[in-house]
Short mmCIF file of C-alpha atoms in Angstrom, two decimals:
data_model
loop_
_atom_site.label_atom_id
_atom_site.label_comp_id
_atom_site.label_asym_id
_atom_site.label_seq_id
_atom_site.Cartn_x
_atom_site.Cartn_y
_atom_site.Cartn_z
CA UNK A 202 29.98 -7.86 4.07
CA UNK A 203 33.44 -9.13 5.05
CA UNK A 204 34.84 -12.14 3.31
CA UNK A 205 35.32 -13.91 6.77
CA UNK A 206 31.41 -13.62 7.36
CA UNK A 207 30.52 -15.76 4.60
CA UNK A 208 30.19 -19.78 4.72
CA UNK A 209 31.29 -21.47 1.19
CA UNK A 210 30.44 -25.30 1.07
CA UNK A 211 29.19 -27.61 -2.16
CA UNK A 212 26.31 -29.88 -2.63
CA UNK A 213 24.82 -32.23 -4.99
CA UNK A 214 21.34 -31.17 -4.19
CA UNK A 215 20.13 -28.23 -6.32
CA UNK A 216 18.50 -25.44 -4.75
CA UNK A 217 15.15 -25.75 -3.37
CA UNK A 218 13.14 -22.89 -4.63
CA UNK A 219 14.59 -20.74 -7.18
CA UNK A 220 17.76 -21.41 -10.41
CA UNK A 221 18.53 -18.41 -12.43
CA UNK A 222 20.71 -19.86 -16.34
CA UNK A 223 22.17 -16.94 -18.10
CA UNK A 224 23.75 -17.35 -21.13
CA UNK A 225 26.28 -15.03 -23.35
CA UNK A 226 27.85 -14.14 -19.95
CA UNK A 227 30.68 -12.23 -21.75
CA UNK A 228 28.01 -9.87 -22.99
CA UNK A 229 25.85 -9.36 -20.48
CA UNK A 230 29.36 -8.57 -18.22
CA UNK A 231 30.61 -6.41 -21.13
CA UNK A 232 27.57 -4.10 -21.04
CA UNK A 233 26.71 -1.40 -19.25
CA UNK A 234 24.59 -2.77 -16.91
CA UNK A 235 25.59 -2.88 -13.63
CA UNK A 236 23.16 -4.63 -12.58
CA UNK A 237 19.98 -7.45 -13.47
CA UNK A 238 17.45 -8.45 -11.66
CA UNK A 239 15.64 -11.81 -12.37
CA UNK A 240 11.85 -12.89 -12.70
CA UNK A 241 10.22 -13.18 -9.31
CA UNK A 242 9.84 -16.52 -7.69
CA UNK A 243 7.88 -17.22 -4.36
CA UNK A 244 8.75 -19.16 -1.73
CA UNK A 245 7.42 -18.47 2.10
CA UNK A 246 4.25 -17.00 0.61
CA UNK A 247 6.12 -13.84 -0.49
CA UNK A 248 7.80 -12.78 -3.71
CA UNK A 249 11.30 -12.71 -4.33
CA UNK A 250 14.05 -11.76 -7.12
CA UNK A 251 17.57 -12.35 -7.36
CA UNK A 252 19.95 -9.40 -8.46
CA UNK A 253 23.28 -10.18 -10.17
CA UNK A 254 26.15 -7.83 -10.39
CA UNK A 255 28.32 -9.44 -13.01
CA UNK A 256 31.52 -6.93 -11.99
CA UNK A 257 30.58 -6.85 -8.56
CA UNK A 258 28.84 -3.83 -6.62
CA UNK A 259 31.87 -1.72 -5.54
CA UNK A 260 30.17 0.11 -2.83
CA UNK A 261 29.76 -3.55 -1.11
CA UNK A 262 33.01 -4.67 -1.31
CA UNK A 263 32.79 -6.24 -4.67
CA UNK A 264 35.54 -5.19 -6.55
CA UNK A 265 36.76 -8.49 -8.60
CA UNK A 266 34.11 -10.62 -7.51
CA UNK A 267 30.53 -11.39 -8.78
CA UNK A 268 28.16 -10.17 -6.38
CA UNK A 269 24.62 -11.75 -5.61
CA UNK A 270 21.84 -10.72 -3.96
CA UNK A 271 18.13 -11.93 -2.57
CA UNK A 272 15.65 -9.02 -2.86
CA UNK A 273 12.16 -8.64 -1.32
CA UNK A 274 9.93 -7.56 -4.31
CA UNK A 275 8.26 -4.29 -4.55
CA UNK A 276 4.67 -6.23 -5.64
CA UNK A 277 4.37 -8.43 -2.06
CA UNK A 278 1.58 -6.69 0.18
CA UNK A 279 2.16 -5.26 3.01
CA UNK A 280 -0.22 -3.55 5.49
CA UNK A 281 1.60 -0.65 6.74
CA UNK A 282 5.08 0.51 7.05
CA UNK A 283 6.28 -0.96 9.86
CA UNK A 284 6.37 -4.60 7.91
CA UNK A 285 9.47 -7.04 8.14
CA UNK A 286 10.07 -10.80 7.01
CA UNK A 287 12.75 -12.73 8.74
CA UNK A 288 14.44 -15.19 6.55
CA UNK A 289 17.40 -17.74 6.06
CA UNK A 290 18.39 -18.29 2.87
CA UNK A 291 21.29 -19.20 1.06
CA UNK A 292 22.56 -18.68 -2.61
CA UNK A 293 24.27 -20.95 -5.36
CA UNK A 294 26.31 -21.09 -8.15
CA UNK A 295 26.23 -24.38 -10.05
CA UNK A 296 29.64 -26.64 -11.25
CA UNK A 297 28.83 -27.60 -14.35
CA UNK A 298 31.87 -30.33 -14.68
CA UNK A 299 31.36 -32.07 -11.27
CA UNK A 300 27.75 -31.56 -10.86
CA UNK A 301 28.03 -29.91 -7.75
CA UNK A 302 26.33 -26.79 -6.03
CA UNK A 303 28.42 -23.80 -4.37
CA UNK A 304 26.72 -23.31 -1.53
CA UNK A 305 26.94 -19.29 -0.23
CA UNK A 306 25.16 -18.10 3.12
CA UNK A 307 26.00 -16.10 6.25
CA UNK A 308 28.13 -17.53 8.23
CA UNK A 309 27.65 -15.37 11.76
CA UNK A 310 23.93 -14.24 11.34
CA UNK A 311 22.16 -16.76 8.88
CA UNK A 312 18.75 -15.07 9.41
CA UNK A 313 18.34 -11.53 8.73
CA UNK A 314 15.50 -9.57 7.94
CA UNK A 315 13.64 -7.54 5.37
CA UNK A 316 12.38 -4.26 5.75
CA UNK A 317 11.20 -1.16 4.21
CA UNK A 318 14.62 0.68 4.94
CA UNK A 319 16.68 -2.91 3.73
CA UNK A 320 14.70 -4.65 1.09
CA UNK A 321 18.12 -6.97 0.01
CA UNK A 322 20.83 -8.99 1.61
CA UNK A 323 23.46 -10.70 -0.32
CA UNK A 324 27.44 -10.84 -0.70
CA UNK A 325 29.30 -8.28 -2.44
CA UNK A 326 32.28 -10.86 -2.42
CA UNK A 327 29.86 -13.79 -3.39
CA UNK A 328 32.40 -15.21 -5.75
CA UNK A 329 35.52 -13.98 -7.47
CA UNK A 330 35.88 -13.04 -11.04
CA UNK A 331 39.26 -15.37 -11.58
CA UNK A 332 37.77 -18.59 -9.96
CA UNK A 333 34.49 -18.03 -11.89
CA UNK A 334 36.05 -17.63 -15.07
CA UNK A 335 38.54 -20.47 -14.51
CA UNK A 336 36.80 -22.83 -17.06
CA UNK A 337 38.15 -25.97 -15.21
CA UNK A 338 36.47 -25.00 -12.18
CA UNK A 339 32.91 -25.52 -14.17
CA UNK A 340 30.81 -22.33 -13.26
CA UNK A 341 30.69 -20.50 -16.32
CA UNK A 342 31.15 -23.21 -19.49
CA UNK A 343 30.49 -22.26 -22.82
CA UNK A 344 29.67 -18.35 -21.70
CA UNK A 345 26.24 -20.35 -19.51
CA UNK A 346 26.38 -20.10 -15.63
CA UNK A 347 23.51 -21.13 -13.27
CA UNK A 348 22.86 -19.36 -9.93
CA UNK A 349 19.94 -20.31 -7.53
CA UNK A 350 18.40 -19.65 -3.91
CA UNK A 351 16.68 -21.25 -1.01
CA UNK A 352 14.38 -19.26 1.06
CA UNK A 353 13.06 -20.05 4.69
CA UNK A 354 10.66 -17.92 6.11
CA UNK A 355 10.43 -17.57 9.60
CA UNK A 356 6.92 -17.38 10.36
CA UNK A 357 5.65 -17.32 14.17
CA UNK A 358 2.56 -19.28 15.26
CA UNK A 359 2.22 -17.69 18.57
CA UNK A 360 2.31 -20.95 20.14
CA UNK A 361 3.92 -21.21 23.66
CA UNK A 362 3.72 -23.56 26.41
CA UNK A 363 5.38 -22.75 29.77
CA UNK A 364 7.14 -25.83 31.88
CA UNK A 365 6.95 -25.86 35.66
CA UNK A 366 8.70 -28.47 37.99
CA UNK A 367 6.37 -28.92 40.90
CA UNK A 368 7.71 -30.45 44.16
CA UNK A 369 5.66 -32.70 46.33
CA UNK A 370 2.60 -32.54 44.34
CA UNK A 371 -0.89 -32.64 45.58
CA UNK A 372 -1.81 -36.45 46.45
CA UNK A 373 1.17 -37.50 44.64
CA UNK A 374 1.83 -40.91 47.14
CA UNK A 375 -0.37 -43.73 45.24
CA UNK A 376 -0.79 -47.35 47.13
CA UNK A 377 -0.99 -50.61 45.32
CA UNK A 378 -2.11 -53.43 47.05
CA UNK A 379 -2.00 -57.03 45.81
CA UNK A 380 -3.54 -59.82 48.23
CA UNK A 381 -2.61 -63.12 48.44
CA UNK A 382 0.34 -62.43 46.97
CA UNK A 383 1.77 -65.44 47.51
CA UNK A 384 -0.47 -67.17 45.46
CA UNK A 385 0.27 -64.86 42.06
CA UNK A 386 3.02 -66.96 41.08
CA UNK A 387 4.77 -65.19 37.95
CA UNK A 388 1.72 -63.27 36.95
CA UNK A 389 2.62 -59.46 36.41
CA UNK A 390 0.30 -56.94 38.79
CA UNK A 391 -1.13 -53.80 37.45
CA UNK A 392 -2.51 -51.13 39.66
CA UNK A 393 -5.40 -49.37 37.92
CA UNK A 394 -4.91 -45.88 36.80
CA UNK A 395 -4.09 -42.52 38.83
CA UNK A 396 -3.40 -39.31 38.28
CA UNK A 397 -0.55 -36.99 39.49
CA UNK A 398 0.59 -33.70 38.18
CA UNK A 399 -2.23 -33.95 35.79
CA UNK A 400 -1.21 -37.23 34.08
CA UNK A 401 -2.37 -40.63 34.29
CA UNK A 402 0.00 -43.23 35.78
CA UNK A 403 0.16 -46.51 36.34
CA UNK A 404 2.10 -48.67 38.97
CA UNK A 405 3.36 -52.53 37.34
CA UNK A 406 4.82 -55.12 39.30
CA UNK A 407 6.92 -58.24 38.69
CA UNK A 408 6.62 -61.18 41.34
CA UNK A 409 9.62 -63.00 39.56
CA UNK A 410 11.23 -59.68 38.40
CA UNK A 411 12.23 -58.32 35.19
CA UNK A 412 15.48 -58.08 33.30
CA UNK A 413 18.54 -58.87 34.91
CA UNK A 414 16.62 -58.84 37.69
CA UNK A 415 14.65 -61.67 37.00
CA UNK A 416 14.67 -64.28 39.65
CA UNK A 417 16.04 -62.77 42.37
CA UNK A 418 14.47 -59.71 43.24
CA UNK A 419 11.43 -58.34 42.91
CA UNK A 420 10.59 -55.31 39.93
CA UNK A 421 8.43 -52.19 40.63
CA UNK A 422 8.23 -50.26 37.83
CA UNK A 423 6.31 -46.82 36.93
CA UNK A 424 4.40 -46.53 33.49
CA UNK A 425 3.13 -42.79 31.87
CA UNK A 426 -0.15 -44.61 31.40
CA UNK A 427 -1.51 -41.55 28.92
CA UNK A 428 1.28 -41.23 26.45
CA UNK A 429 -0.51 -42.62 23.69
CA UNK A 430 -3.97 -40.69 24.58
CA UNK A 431 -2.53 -37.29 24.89
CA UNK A 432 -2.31 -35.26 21.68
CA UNK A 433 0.29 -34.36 21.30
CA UNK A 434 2.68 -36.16 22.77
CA UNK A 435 4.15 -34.72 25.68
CA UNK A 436 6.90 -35.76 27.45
CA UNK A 437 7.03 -35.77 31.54
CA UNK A 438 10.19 -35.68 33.98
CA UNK A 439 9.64 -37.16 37.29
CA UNK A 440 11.55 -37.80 40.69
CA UNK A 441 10.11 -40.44 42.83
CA UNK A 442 10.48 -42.74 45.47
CA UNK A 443 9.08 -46.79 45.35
CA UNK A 444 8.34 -48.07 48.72
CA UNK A 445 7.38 -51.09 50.21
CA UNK A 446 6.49 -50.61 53.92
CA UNK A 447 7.24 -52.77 56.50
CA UNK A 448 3.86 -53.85 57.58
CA UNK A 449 4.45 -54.92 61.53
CA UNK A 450 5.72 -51.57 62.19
CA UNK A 451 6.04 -48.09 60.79
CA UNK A 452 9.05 -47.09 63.21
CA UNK A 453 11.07 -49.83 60.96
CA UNK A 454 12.23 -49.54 57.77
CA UNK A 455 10.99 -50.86 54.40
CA UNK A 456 12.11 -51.10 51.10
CA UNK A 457 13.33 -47.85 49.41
CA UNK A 458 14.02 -46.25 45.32
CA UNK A 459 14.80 -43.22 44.57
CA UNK A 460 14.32 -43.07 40.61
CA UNK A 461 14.74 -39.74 38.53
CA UNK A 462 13.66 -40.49 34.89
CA UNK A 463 12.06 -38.34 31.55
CA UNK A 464 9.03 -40.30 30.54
CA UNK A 465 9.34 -39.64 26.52
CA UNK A 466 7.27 -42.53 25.59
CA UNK A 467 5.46 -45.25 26.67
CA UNK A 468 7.72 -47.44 28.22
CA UNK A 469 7.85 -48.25 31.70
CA UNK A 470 10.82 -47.11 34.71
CA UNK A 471 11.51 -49.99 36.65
CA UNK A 472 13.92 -50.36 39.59
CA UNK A 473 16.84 -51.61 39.78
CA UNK A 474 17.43 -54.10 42.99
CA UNK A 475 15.04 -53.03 44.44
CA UNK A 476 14.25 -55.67 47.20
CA UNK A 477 15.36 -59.29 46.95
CA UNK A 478 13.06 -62.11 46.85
CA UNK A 479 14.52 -63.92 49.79
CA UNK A 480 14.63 -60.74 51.91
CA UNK A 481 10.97 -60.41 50.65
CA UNK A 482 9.34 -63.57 51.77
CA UNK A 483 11.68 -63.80 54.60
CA UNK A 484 8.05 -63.12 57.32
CA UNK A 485 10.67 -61.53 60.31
CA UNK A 486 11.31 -58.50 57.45
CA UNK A 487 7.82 -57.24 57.46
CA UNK A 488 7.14 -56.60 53.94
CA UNK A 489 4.74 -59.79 53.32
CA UNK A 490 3.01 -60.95 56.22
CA UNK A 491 1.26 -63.61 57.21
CA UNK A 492 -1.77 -62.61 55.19
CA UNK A 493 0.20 -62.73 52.23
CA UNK A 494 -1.10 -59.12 51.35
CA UNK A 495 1.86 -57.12 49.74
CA UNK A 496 1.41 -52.76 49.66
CA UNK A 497 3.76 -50.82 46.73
CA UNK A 498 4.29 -47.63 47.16
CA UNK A 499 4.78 -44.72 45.12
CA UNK A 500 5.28 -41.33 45.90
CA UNK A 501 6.36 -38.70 43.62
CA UNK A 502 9.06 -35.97 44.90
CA UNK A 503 8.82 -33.79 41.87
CA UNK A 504 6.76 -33.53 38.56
CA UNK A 505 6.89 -31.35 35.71
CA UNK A 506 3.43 -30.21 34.41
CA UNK A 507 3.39 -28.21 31.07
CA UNK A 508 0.90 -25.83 30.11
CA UNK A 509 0.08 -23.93 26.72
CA UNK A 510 0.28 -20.48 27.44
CA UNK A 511 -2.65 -18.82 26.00
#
């Protein structure tokens, strides 16, 4: 693996799952082995070992380096031979002077997985010889060095859920009307509870408005009445339109709000301007007649509805 594929970064936190000490480095590098493998550690629910080249593995492009490697062991079980793990991992070396982690991984393909046919991935040019040895750069002090690994398994649950954006939804136009209107002073009006696109909603309005609105016009405002009662919590994106019809005529125009917003909690979307109070109890405009009996309108444009695919 190519020097310019490797990410090198330091730490102060150790590694999560796995640190490998070795001591009388000068002998262990001055033997014949080219090779040693660690104990096994687990981590993912599988078994794993670390393999150290202390002269680097030549045929991986270790020549003057220390080479490291993760490695699959041979005792995990596996049901047949078509078996593979998919992991991310990274490996360390430890700074013994500043107290600091070198930090190794992949830097283009951070997951990769295990196999029958490749049991180990690593770096061949995990570190070289003349910065390890460099004793003021605190890996290898006093002939000890410390090397370490993290392991992520990436384990599916087979869970899916498919999104769908559905335009003009079955009865999705709710009315809300609020008699004697007039007579409701500041009191904030709550529709009761409907259901479009397979959610519960709820229509809330403000006779005296609400934010910088308050005042002078009057607030409609749309709640996602079932976020806390769904589990779990699931998010809704909705395009809508509040109305307030003119109630002498339906060949003249009433109020109208187009409002596009992601419901990802609780709160309420309210309008913004919507219709001003002096327009509103102005009785030549239409919208609160005589009777005092004022109709809110919603109707929804588009919903999305989200279903676990099973």
């Amino acid at each position: 693996m190519g020097d310019n594929a490797i990410s090198r970064e330091k730490r102060s936190l150790p590694p999560a799952d796995y640190s490998l000490k070795i001591e009388s480095f000068k002998l262990l590098s001055e033997s014949t082995v080219e090779s040693f493998e660690s104990g096994v550690f687990k981590s993912g629910g599988y078994n794993w070992k670390l393999v150290f080249y202390p002269n680097g593995k030549n045929n991986d492009g270790g020549k003057d380096h220390l080479s490291l490697y993760l490695k699959i062991d041979d005792s995990n079980p596996h049901s047949d031979g078509t078996w593979n793990v998919n992991v991310y991992y990274k490996l360390f070396v430890y700074d013994q002077l500043s107290n600091q982690y070198l930090v190794v991984q992949d830097a283009k393909a951070p997951m990769r997985r295990f196999d029958r046919r490749k049991g180990d991935w690593g770096f061949g040019k995990f570190l070289d010889l003349a910065t390890f040895n460099e004793p003021s750069n605190g890996y290898l002090v006093d002939e000890s060095c410390v090397f370490g690994a993290e392991v992520y398994v990436v384990k599916p649950t087979g869970s899916e859920e498919i999104l769908s954006l559905v335009s003009e939804p079955d009865d999705g136009t709710y009315r809300f009307t609020i008699p004697a209107f007039g007579s409701v002073g500041d009191t904030v009006q709550r529709s009761g509870e409907f259901t479009v696109g397979e959610r519960n909603w709820q229509l809330v309005v403000y006779p005296a408005g609400s934010g910088a609105d308050r005042g002078n016009y009057l607030t409609v405002s749309l709640k996602l009445a079932d976020y806390q009662k769904v589990t779990p919590k699931k998010p809704v994106y909705a395009e809508f339109k509040f109305k307030i019809p003119n109630q002498y005529s339906r060949n003249r125009a009433g109020a109208e709000q187009t409002v596009k917003y992601f419901f990802n909690s609780a709160a309420e979307k309210e309008s913004s301007k919507f219709l001003s109070r002096d327009d509103l109890y102005d009785t030549t405009k239409g919208y609160l007649p005589s009777n005092e009996t004022l109709v809110v309108e919603v109707q929804f444009l588009v919903v999305s509805v989200i279903k676990a695919n099973t």
